[in-house]
Amino acid sequence: MNKFKKILLTTVFAVTALSVTSLAACDNDKDSKKFALSFETNGAASIAQETKEEGSTYTLPTPSRDGYEFEGWYTDPSFSGSPVTEITVSADVKFYAKWVKLLILTLYANGGTVNTTTLTVKEGASIYDAVKNIVPEKAGLTFGAWFIGDNEVTSSTLMTADTTLTARYKVAYTVEIYVQKADKSGYELEETKSGSGYVGSAYSASVTKEGYEEVANPDAKIEGNLSENASENVFRHYFDRLSINLTFKVSYPDGTTSDDFVLSDVAAGTE
């Protein structure tokens, strides 16, 4: 009989302890809150909703999307504020993925050489910033700039679609200025100037010389398009001396002056 009572009491105590433990566990489950974390991937593969306990730390996943670069998760669908990478869970939250399209920039060296021919550039980014340190080379020429068609790439040129840039080069040219000799027996080279311009562009220098007038001459070359061969870019201007009249008047110590003394048809530049 005593043995039976002992077994009964042991059983009662065990059941009571189990009940207390179960109640405590139920109370703990009741106190632990959980929140839903959902994701709007905006064109990427969907991401399943996560359920996390309040106070826990959660690191957001990094999605991928062909042809785009991920720019972060935002809690606002208009992407205001700063991107979120990690949170401490305290409420239901929906995250929105922000993307930027990636476009292809093709570089055509136009007969020269360049260390890269294609770049991936974000939509809306500056094309100038993407290529400002890329300098193609071509023998005998100096790189001028990158162009889209006839338009030079500047700091305000933005990437809006897949685009091809063409390198344009500058070439040297020489300007020779010939003046009429004092005795008007012919011409002599007085001055040589140099410059540069884009290959294929028109030479249009405006050359003037005081006391002279530019004249036609069989050897003159005052216009033309710049060739890749700098030796072909030699332009020659010819000038005749203008004839002028020199008038002299002598002033005497007594304050009187002489009649005018005139030298007519004096060639400019002569002594």
PDB file of N, CA and C in Angstrom, residues 145-237:
ATOM      1  N   ALA A 145      38.744  64.566 -79.880  1.00  0.00           N
ATOM      2  CA  ALA A 145      37.589  64.334 -79.001  1.00  0.00           C
ATOM      3  C   ALA A 145      36.780  63.163 -79.547  1.00  0.00           C
ATOM      4  N   TRP A 146      35.851  62.693 -78.701  1.00  0.00           N
ATOM      5  CA  TRP A 146      34.864  61.699 -79.118  1.00  0.00           C
ATOM      6  C   TRP A 146      33.637  62.421 -79.651  1.00  0.00           C
ATOM      7  N   PHE A 147      33.048  61.854 -80.687  1.00  0.00           N
ATOM      8  CA  PHE A 147      31.883  62.467 -81.311  1.00  0.00           C
ATOM      9  C   PHE A 147      30.743  61.455 -81.427  1.00  0.00           C
ATOM     10  N   ILE A 148      29.514  61.976 -81.330  1.00  0.00           N
ATOM     11  CA  ILE A 148      28.316  61.219 -81.709  1.00  0.00           C
ATOM     12  C   ILE A 148      27.808  61.884 -82.978  1.00  0.00           C
ATOM     13  N   GLY A 149      28.049  61.246 -84.109  1.00  0.00           N
ATOM     14  CA  GLY A 149      27.743  61.911 -85.375  1.00  0.00           C
ATOM     15  C   GLY A 149      28.643  63.120 -85.522  1.00  0.00           C
ATOM     16  N   ASP A 150      28.046  64.287 -85.732  1.00  0.00           N
ATOM     17  CA  ASP A 150      28.820  65.526 -85.866  1.00  0.00           C
ATOM     18  C   ASP A 150      28.920  66.306 -84.558  1.00  0.00           C
ATOM     19  N   ASN A 151      28.417  65.733 -83.484  1.00  0.00           N
ATOM     20  CA  ASN A 151      28.366  66.452 -82.211  1.00  0.00           C
ATOM     21  C   ASN A 151      29.445  65.941 -81.258  1.00  0.00           C
ATOM     22  N   GLU A 152      30.260  66.873 -80.777  1.00  0.00           N
ATOM     23  CA  GLU A 152      31.313  66.506 -79.837  1.00  0.00           C
ATOM     24  C   GLU A 152      30.713  66.156 -78.478  1.00  0.00           C
ATOM     25  N   VAL A 153      31.249  65.113 -77.856  1.00  0.00           N
ATOM     26  CA  VAL A 153      30.802  64.711 -76.517  1.00  0.00           C
ATOM     27  C   VAL A 153      31.287  65.737 -75.504  1.00  0.00           C
ATOM     28  N   THR A 154      30.365  66.248 -74.695  1.00  0.00           N
ATOM     29  CA  THR A 154      30.701  67.220 -73.658  1.00  0.00           C
ATOM     30  C   THR A 154      30.220  66.704 -72.307  1.00  0.00           C
ATOM     31  N   SER A 155      30.460  67.496 -71.273  1.00  0.00           N
ATOM     32  CA  SER A 155      30.061  67.082 -69.922  1.00  0.00           C
ATOM     33  C   SER A 155      28.543  66.961 -69.776  1.00  0.00           C
ATOM     34  N   SER A 156      27.797  67.533 -70.686  1.00  0.00           N
ATOM     35  CA  SER A 156      26.331  67.469 -70.596  1.00  0.00           C
ATOM     36  C   SER A 156      25.739  66.359 -71.464  1.00  0.00           C
ATOM     37  N   THR A 157      26.579  65.575 -72.120  1.00  0.00           N
ATOM     38  CA  THR A 157      26.097  64.483 -72.970  1.00  0.00           C
ATOM     39  C   THR A 157      25.790  63.269 -72.097  1.00  0.00           C
ATOM     40  N   LEU A 158      24.518  62.856 -72.075  1.00  0.00           N
ATOM     41  CA  LEU A 158      24.086  61.773 -71.194  1.00  0.00           C
ATOM     42  C   LEU A 158      23.749  60.503 -71.980  1.00  0.00           C
ATOM     43  N   MET A 159      23.856  59.387 -71.306  1.00  0.00           N
ATOM     44  CA  MET A 159      23.574  58.083 -71.901  1.00  0.00           C
ATOM     45  C   MET A 159      22.073  57.829 -71.857  1.00  0.00           C
ATOM     46  N   THR A 160      21.444  57.728 -73.018  1.00  0.00           N
ATOM     47  CA  THR A 160      20.003  57.494 -73.080  1.00  0.00           C
ATOM     48  C   THR A 160      19.650  56.234 -73.854  1.00  0.00           C
ATOM     49  N   ALA A 161      20.609  55.692 -74.585  1.00  0.00           N
ATOM     50  CA  ALA A 161      20.397  54.474 -75.376  1.00  0.00           C
ATOM     51  C   ALA A 161      21.763  53.902 -75.725  1.00  0.00           C
ATOM     52  N   ASP A 162      21.783  52.676 -76.259  1.00  0.00           N
ATOM     53  CA  ASP A 162      23.050  52.134 -76.742  1.00  0.00           C
ATOM     54  C   ASP A 162      23.620  53.107 -77.773  1.00  0.00           C
ATOM     55  N   THR A 163      24.909  53.443 -77.626  1.00  0.00           N
ATOM     56  CA  THR A 163      25.484  54.534 -78.406  1.00  0.00           C
ATOM     57  C   THR A 163      26.871  54.153 -78.930  1.00  0.00           C
ATOM     58  N   THR A 164      27.191  54.658 -80.137  1.00  0.00           N
ATOM     59  CA  THR A 164      28.532  54.496 -80.699  1.00  0.00           C
ATOM     60  C   THR A 164      29.220  55.842 -80.766  1.00  0.00           C
ATOM     61  N   LEU A 165      30.441  55.907 -80.241  1.00  0.00           N
ATOM     62  CA  LEU A 165      31.265  57.114 -80.315  1.00  0.00           C
ATOM     63  C   LEU A 165      32.349  56.921 -81.372  1.00  0.00           C
ATOM     64  N   THR A 166      32.657  58.006 -82.079  1.00  0.00           N
ATOM     65  CA  THR A 166      33.710  57.967 -83.094  1.00  0.00           C
ATOM     66  C   THR A 166      34.826  58.930 -82.691  1.00  0.00           C
ATOM     67  N   ALA A 167      36.054  58.437 -82.726  1.00  0.00           N
ATOM     68  CA  ALA A 167      37.209  59.289 -82.410  1.00  0.00           C
ATOM     69  C   ALA A 167      37.512  60.187 -83.603  1.00  0.00           C
ATOM     70  N   ARG A 168      37.798  61.456 -83.325  1.00  0.00           N
ATOM     71  CA  ARG A 168      38.251  62.373 -84.360  1.00  0.00           C
ATOM     72  C   ARG A 168      39.609  62.932 -83.954  1.00  0.00           C
ATOM     73  N   TYR A 169      40.456  63.116 -84.952  1.00  0.00           N
ATOM     74  CA  TYR A 169      41.845  63.486 -84.703  1.00  0.00           C
ATOM     75  C   TYR A 169      42.164  64.841 -85.322  1.00  0.00           C
ATOM     76  N   LYS A 170      43.165  65.487 -84.730  1.00  0.00           N
ATOM     77  CA  LYS A 170      43.632  66.761 -85.258  1.00  0.00           C
ATOM     78  C   LYS A 170      44.973  66.567 -85.957  1.00  0.00           C
ATOM     79  N   VAL A 171      45.184  67.410 -86.971  1.00  0.00           N
ATOM     80  CA  VAL A 171      46.411  67.350 -87.746  1.00  0.00           C
ATOM     81  C   VAL A 171      47.004  68.762 -87.821  1.00  0.00           C
ATOM     82  N   ALA A 172      48.321  68.830 -87.962  1.00  0.00           N
ATOM     83  CA  ALA A 172      48.992  70.122 -88.032  1.00  0.00           C
ATOM     84  C   ALA A 172      48.880  70.713 -89.435  1.00  0.00           C
ATOM     85  N   TYR A 173      48.899  72.037 -89.491  1.00  0.00           N
ATOM     86  CA  TYR A 173      48.984  72.719 -90.781  1.00  0.00           C
ATOM     87  C   TYR A 173      49.936  73.909 -90.643  1.00  0.00           C
ATOM     88  N   THR A 174      50.433  74.377 -91.800  1.00  0.00           N
ATOM     89  CA  THR A 174      51.396  75.476 -91.845  1.00  0.00           C
ATOM     90  C   THR A 174      50.847  76.599 -92.729  1.00  0.00           C
ATOM     91  N   VAL A 175      51.044  77.830 -92.285  1.00  0.00           N
ATOM     92  CA  VAL A 175      50.632  79.001 -93.062  1.00  0.00           C
ATOM     93  C   VAL A 175      51.879  79.809 -93.397  1.00  0.00           C
ATOM     94  N   GLU A 176      52.137  79.973 -94.691  1.00  0.00           N
ATOM     95  CA  GLU A 176      53.283  80.763 -95.150  1.00  0.00           C
ATOM     96  C   GLU A 176      52.780  82.101 -95.694  1.00  0.00           C
ATOM     97  N   ILE A 177      53.401  83.181 -95.251  1.00  0.00           N
ATOM     98  CA  ILE A 177      53.000  84.519 -95.678  1.00  0.00           C
ATOM     99  C   ILE A 177      54.127  85.119 -96.530  1.00  0.00           C
ATOM    100  N   TYR A 178      53.793  85.410 -97.786  1.00  0.00           N
ATOM    101  CA  TYR A 178      54.756  85.980 -98.723  1.00  0.00           C
ATOM    102  C   TYR A 178      54.391  87.449 -98.977  1.00  0.00           C
ATOM    103  N   VAL A 179      55.401  88.321 -98.957  1.00  0.00           N
ATOM    104  CA  VAL A 179      55.163  89.750 -99.208  1.00  0.00           C
ATOM    105  C   VAL A 179      55.961  90.189-100.435  1.00  0.00           C
ATOM    106  N   GLN A 180      55.426  91.172-101.084  1.00  0.00           N
ATOM    107  CA  GLN A 180      56.079  91.720-102.270  1.00  0.00           C
ATOM    108  C   GLN A 180      57.395  92.399-101.883  1.00  0.00           C
ATOM    109  N   LYS A 181      58.422  92.183-102.691  1.00  0.00           N
ATOM    110  CA  LYS A 181      59.705  92.813-102.432  1.00  0.00           C
ATOM    111  C   LYS A 181      59.587  94.326-102.602  1.00  0.00           C
ATOM    112  N   ALA A 182      60.512  95.029-101.993  1.00  0.00           N
ATOM    113  CA  ALA A 182      60.464  96.494-102.029  1.00  0.00           C
ATOM    114  C   ALA A 182      60.527  97.027-103.455  1.00  0.00           C
ATOM    115  N   ASP A 183      61.283  96.337-104.323  1.00  0.00           N
ATOM    116  CA  ASP A 183      61.380  96.804-105.709  1.00  0.00           C
ATOM    117  C   ASP A 183      60.278  96.215-106.587  1.00  0.00           C
ATOM    118  N   LYS A 184      59.352  95.472-105.937  1.00  0.00           N
ATOM    119  CA  LYS A 184      58.191  94.873-106.615  1.00  0.00           C
ATOM    120  C   LYS A 184      58.590  93.894-107.710  1.00  0.00           C
ATOM    121  N   SER A 185      59.750  93.273-107.514  1.00  0.00           N
ATOM    122  CA  SER A 185      60.234  92.324-108.512  1.00  0.00           C
ATOM    123  C   SER A 185      59.766  90.893-108.259  1.00  0.00           C
ATOM    124  N   GLY A 186      59.106  90.659-107.165  1.00  0.00           N
ATOM    125  CA  GLY A 186      58.651  89.314-106.827  1.00  0.00           C
ATOM    126  C   GLY A 186      58.234  89.257-105.358  1.00  0.00           C
ATOM    127  N   TYR A 187      58.212  88.048-104.793  1.00  0.00           N
ATOM    128  CA  TYR A 187      57.750  87.862-103.425  1.00  0.00           C
ATOM    129  C   TYR A 187      58.798  87.104-102.616  1.00  0.00           C
ATOM    130  N   GLU A 188      58.788  87.347-101.331  1.00  0.00           N
ATOM    131  CA  GLU A 188      59.690  86.632-100.435  1.00  0.00           C
ATOM    132  C   GLU A 188      58.922  86.195 -99.188  1.00  0.00           C
ATOM    133  N   LEU A 189      59.325  85.037 -98.646  1.00  0.00           N
ATOM    134  CA  LEU A 189      58.675  84.503 -97.442  1.00  0.00           C
ATOM    135  C   LEU A 189      59.040  85.373 -96.249  1.00  0.00           C
ATOM    136  N   GLU A 190      58.040  85.931 -95.597  1.00  0.00           N
ATOM    137  CA  GLU A 190      58.308  86.798 -94.453  1.00  0.00           C
ATOM    138  C   GLU A 190      57.997  86.119 -93.127  1.00  0.00           C
ATOM    139  N   GLU A 191      56.989  85.275 -93.112  1.00  0.00           N
ATOM    140  CA  GLU A 191      56.552  84.707 -91.826  1.00  0.00           C
ATOM    141  C   GLU A 191      55.913  83.347 -92.046  1.00  0.00           C
ATOM    142  N   THR A 192      56.123  82.472 -91.083  1.00  0.00           N
ATOM    143  CA  THR A 192      55.492  81.146 -91.105  1.00  0.00           C
ATOM    144  C   THR A 192      54.743  80.940 -89.793  1.00  0.00           C
ATOM    145  N   LYS A 193      53.504  80.543 -89.896  1.00  0.00           N
ATOM    146  CA  LYS A 193      52.694  80.247 -88.714  1.00  0.00           C
ATOM    147  C   LYS A 193      52.251  78.787 -88.765  1.00  0.00           C
ATOM    148  N   SER A 194      51.868  78.263 -87.593  1.00  0.00           N
ATOM    149  CA  SER A 194      51.395  76.878 -87.544  1.00  0.00           C
ATOM    150  C   SER A 194      50.124  76.795 -86.715  1.00  0.00           C
ATOM    151  N   GLY A 195      49.367  75.746 -86.952  1.00  0.00           N
ATOM    152  CA  GLY A 195      48.137  75.507 -86.206  1.00  0.00           C
ATOM    153  C   GLY A 195      47.707  74.066 -86.376  1.00  0.00           C
ATOM    154  N   SER A 196      46.541  73.746 -85.899  1.00  0.00           N
ATOM    155  CA  SER A 196      46.014  72.393 -86.060  1.00  0.00           C
ATOM    156  C   SER A 196      44.499  72.452 -86.140  1.00  0.00           C
ATOM    157  N   GLY A 197      43.922  71.433 -86.733  1.00  0.00           N
ATOM    158  CA  GLY A 197      42.475  71.347 -86.863  1.00  0.00           C
ATOM    159  C   GLY A 197      42.075  69.906 -87.111  1.00  0.00           C
ATOM    160  N   TYR A 198      40.782  69.637 -87.048  1.00  0.00           N
ATOM    161  CA  TYR A 198      40.313  68.273 -87.259  1.00  0.00           C
ATOM    162  C   TYR A 198      40.530  67.838 -88.706  1.00  0.00           C
ATOM    163  N   VAL A 199      40.972  66.601 -88.874  1.00  0.00           N
ATOM    164  CA  VAL A 199      41.137  66.038 -90.204  1.00  0.00           C
ATOM    165  C   VAL A 199      39.808  66.147 -90.964  1.00  0.00           C
ATOM    166  N   GLY A 200      39.902  66.664 -92.185  1.00  0.00           N
ATOM    167  CA  GLY A 200      38.709  66.822 -93.005  1.00  0.00           C
ATOM    168  C   GLY A 200      38.019  68.155 -92.861  1.00  0.00           C
ATOM    169  N   SER A 201      38.379  68.912 -91.828  1.00  0.00           N
ATOM    170  CA  SER A 201      37.753  70.225 -91.648  1.00  0.00           C
ATOM    171  C   SER A 201      38.356  71.233 -92.619  1.00  0.00           C
ATOM    172  N   ALA A 202      37.631  72.307 -92.861  1.00  0.00           N
ATOM    173  CA  ALA A 202      38.082  73.314 -93.820  1.00  0.00           C
ATOM    174  C   ALA A 202      39.040  74.293 -93.158  1.00  0.00           C
ATOM    175  N   TYR A 203      40.136  74.585 -93.868  1.00  0.00           N
ATOM    176  CA  TYR A 203      41.056  75.646 -93.425  1.00  0.00           C
ATOM    177  C   TYR A 203      40.409  76.976 -93.783  1.00  0.00           C
ATOM    178  N   SER A 204      40.317  77.849 -92.797  1.00  0.00           N
ATOM    179  CA  SER A 204      39.642  79.126 -93.053  1.00  0.00           C
ATOM    180  C   SER A 204      40.311  80.256 -92.264  1.00  0.00           C
ATOM    181  N   ALA A 205      41.648  80.300 -92.308  1.00  0.00           N
ATOM    182  CA  ALA A 205      42.357  81.326 -91.567  1.00  0.00           C
ATOM    183  C   ALA A 205      42.141  82.693 -92.215  1.00  0.00           C
ATOM    184  N   SER A 206      41.973  83.696 -91.388  1.00  0.00           N
ATOM    185  CA  SER A 206      41.846  85.063 -91.875  1.00  0.00           C
ATOM    186  C   SER A 206      43.181  85.762 -91.643  1.00  0.00           C
ATOM    187  N   VAL A 207      43.914  85.997 -92.717  1.00  0.00           N
ATOM    188  CA  VAL A 207      45.253  86.563 -92.613  1.00  0.00           C
ATOM    189  C   VAL A 207      45.230  87.982 -93.159  1.00  0.00           C
ATOM    190  N   THR A 208      45.674  88.916 -92.357  1.00  0.00           N
ATOM    191  CA  THR A 208      45.776  90.323 -92.791  1.00  0.00           C
ATOM    192  C   THR A 208      47.151  90.845 -92.428  1.00  0.00           C
ATOM    193  N   LYS A 209      47.551  91.910 -93.140  1.00  0.00           N
ATOM    194  CA  LYS A 209      48.856  92.510 -92.869  1.00  0.00           C
ATOM    195  C   LYS A 209      48.747  94.008 -93.146  1.00  0.00           C
ATOM    196  N   GLU A 210      49.042  94.793 -92.123  1.00  0.00           N
ATOM    197  CA  GLU A 210      48.902  96.243 -92.253  1.00  0.00           C
ATOM    198  C   GLU A 210      49.852  96.793 -93.315  1.00  0.00           C
ATOM    199  N   GLY A 211      49.319  97.647 -94.191  1.00  0.00           N
ATOM    200  CA  GLY A 211      50.114  98.244 -95.253  1.00  0.00           C
ATOM    201  C   GLY A 211      50.206  97.386 -96.490  1.00  0.00           C
ATOM    202  N   TYR A 212      49.511  96.256 -96.464  1.00  0.00           N
ATOM    203  CA  TYR A 212      49.544  95.333 -97.594  1.00  0.00           C
ATOM    204  C   TYR A 212      48.115  94.898 -97.922  1.00  0.00           C
ATOM    205  N   GLU A 213      47.935  94.407 -99.124  1.00  0.00           N
ATOM    206  CA  GLU A 213      46.663  93.809 -99.496  1.00  0.00           C
ATOM    207  C   GLU A 213      46.918  92.428-100.087  1.00  0.00           C
ATOM    208  N   GLU A 214      46.078  91.473 -99.711  1.00  0.00           N
ATOM    209  CA  GLU A 214      46.262  90.119-100.216  1.00  0.00           C
ATOM    210  C   GLU A 214      45.843  90.075-101.681  1.00  0.00           C
ATOM    211  N   VAL A 215      46.645  89.359-102.469  1.00  0.00           N
ATOM    212  CA  VAL A 215      46.397  89.284-103.910  1.00  0.00           C
ATOM    213  C   VAL A 215      46.395  87.828-104.358  1.00  0.00           C
ATOM    214  N   ALA A 216      45.790  87.617-105.517  1.00  0.00           N
ATOM    215  CA  ALA A 216      45.805  86.279-106.113  1.00  0.00           C
ATOM    216  C   ALA A 216      47.191  85.985-106.648  1.00  0.00           C
ATOM    217  N   ASN A 217      47.563  84.722-106.570  1.00  0.00           N
ATOM    218  CA  ASN A 217      48.870  84.311-107.064  1.00  0.00           C
ATOM    219  C   ASN A 217      48.770  82.836-107.463  1.00  0.00           C
ATOM    220  N   PRO A 218      49.420  82.451-108.552  1.00  0.00           N
ATOM    221  CA  PRO A 218      49.350  81.038-108.978  1.00  0.00           C
ATOM    222  C   PRO A 218      49.821  80.058-107.915  1.00  0.00           C
ATOM    223  N   ASP A 219      50.721  80.510-107.048  1.00  0.00           N
ATOM    224  CA  ASP A 219      51.252  79.614-106.012  1.00  0.00           C
ATOM    225  C   ASP A 219      50.477  79.709-104.695  1.00  0.00           C
ATOM    226  N   ALA A 220      49.483  80.575-104.639  1.00  0.00           N
ATOM    227  CA  ALA A 220      48.725  80.748-103.390  1.00  0.00           C
ATOM    228  C   ALA A 220      47.828  79.531-103.135  1.00  0.00           C
ATOM    229  N   LYS A 221      47.631  79.269-101.861  1.00  0.00           N
ATOM    230  CA  LYS A 221      46.666  78.242-101.434  1.00  0.00           C
ATOM    231  C   LYS A 221      46.021  78.768-100.163  1.00  0.00           C
ATOM    232  N   ILE A 222      44.826  79.281-100.280  1.00  0.00           N
ATOM    233  CA  ILE A 222      44.201  79.973 -99.149  1.00  0.00           C
ATOM    234  C   ILE A 222      42.969  79.238 -98.613  1.00  0.00           C
ATOM    235  N   GLU A 223      42.669  78.068 -99.164  1.00  0.00           N
ATOM    236  CA  GLU A 223      41.546  77.285 -98.656  1.00  0.00           C
ATOM    237  C   GLU A 223      41.756  75.821 -98.988  1.00  0.00           C
ATOM    238  N   GLY A 224      40.978  74.978 -98.328  1.00  0.00           N
ATOM    239  CA  GLY A 224      41.063  73.536 -98.554  1.00  0.00           C
ATOM    240  C   GLY A 224      40.781  72.782 -97.274  1.00  0.00           C
ATOM    241  N   ASN A 225      40.497  71.508 -97.417  1.00  0.00           N
ATOM    242  CA  ASN A 225      40.237  70.654 -96.255  1.00  0.00           C
ATOM    243  C   ASN A 225      41.541  70.019 -95.770  1.00  0.00           C
ATOM    244  N   LEU A 226      41.654  69.874 -94.463  1.00  0.00           N
ATOM    245  CA  LEU A 226      42.880  69.346 -93.872  1.00  0.00           C
ATOM    246  C   LEU A 226      43.015  67.853 -94.147  1.00  0.00           C
ATOM    247  N   SER A 227      44.179  67.485 -94.641  1.00  0.00           N
ATOM    248  CA  SER A 227      44.489  66.090 -94.928  1.00  0.00           C
ATOM    249  C   SER A 227      45.127  65.428 -93.716  1.00  0.00           C
ATOM    250  N   GLU A 228      45.056  64.097 -93.669  1.00  0.00           N
ATOM    251  CA  GLU A 228      45.748  63.380 -92.596  1.00  0.00           C
ATOM    252  C   GLU A 228      47.257  63.557 -92.707  1.00  0.00           C
ATOM    253  N   ASN A 229      47.730  63.830 -93.902  1.00  0.00           N
ATOM    254  CA  ASN A 229      49.161  64.027 -94.139  1.00  0.00           C
ATOM    255  C   ASN A 229      49.492  65.499 -93.922  1.00  0.00           C
ATOM    256  N   ALA A 230      50.183  65.806 -92.829  1.00  0.00           N
ATOM    257  CA  ALA A 230      50.463  67.196 -92.470  1.00  0.00           C
ATOM    258  C   ALA A 230      51.270  67.918 -93.539  1.00  0.00           C
ATOM    259  N   SER A 231      52.079  67.193 -94.289  1.00  0.00           N
ATOM    260  CA  SER A 231      52.900  67.837 -95.312  1.00  0.00           C
ATOM    261  C   SER A 231      52.052  68.410 -96.448  1.00  0.00           C
ATOM    262  N   GLU A 232      50.839  67.944 -96.579  1.00  0.00           N
ATOM    263  CA  GLU A 232      49.942  68.457 -97.610  1.00  0.00           C
ATOM    264  C   GLU A 232      49.168  69.688 -97.130  1.00  0.00           C
ATOM    265  N   ASN A 233      49.269  69.965 -95.859  1.00  0.00           N
ATOM    266  CA  ASN A 233      48.496  71.076 -95.287  1.00  0.00           C
ATOM    267  C   ASN A 233      49.352  72.336 -95.174  1.00  0.00           C
ATOM    268  N   VAL A 234      49.847  72.788 -96.298  1.00  0.00           N
ATOM    269  CA  VAL A 234      50.654  74.014 -96.344  1.00  0.00           C
ATOM    270  C   VAL A 234      49.856  75.047 -97.135  1.00  0.00           C
ATOM    271  N   PHE A 235      49.517  76.140 -96.483  1.00  0.00           N
ATOM    272  CA  PHE A 235      48.712  77.194 -97.107  1.00  0.00           C
ATOM    273  C   PHE A 235      49.576  78.428 -97.287  1.00  0.00           C
ATOM    274  N   ARG A 236      49.400  79.101 -98.424  1.00  0.00           N
ATOM    275  CA  ARG A 236      50.254  80.227 -98.769  1.00  0.00           C
ATOM    276  C   ARG A 236      49.397  81.449 -99.115  1.00  0.00           C
ATOM    277  N   HIS A 237      49.773  82.564 -98.507  1.00  0.00           N
ATOM    278  CA  HIS A 237      49.089  83.837 -98.749  1.00  0.00           C
ATOM    279  C   HIS A 237      50.100  84.827 -99.313  1.00  0.00           C
TER     280      HIS A 237
END
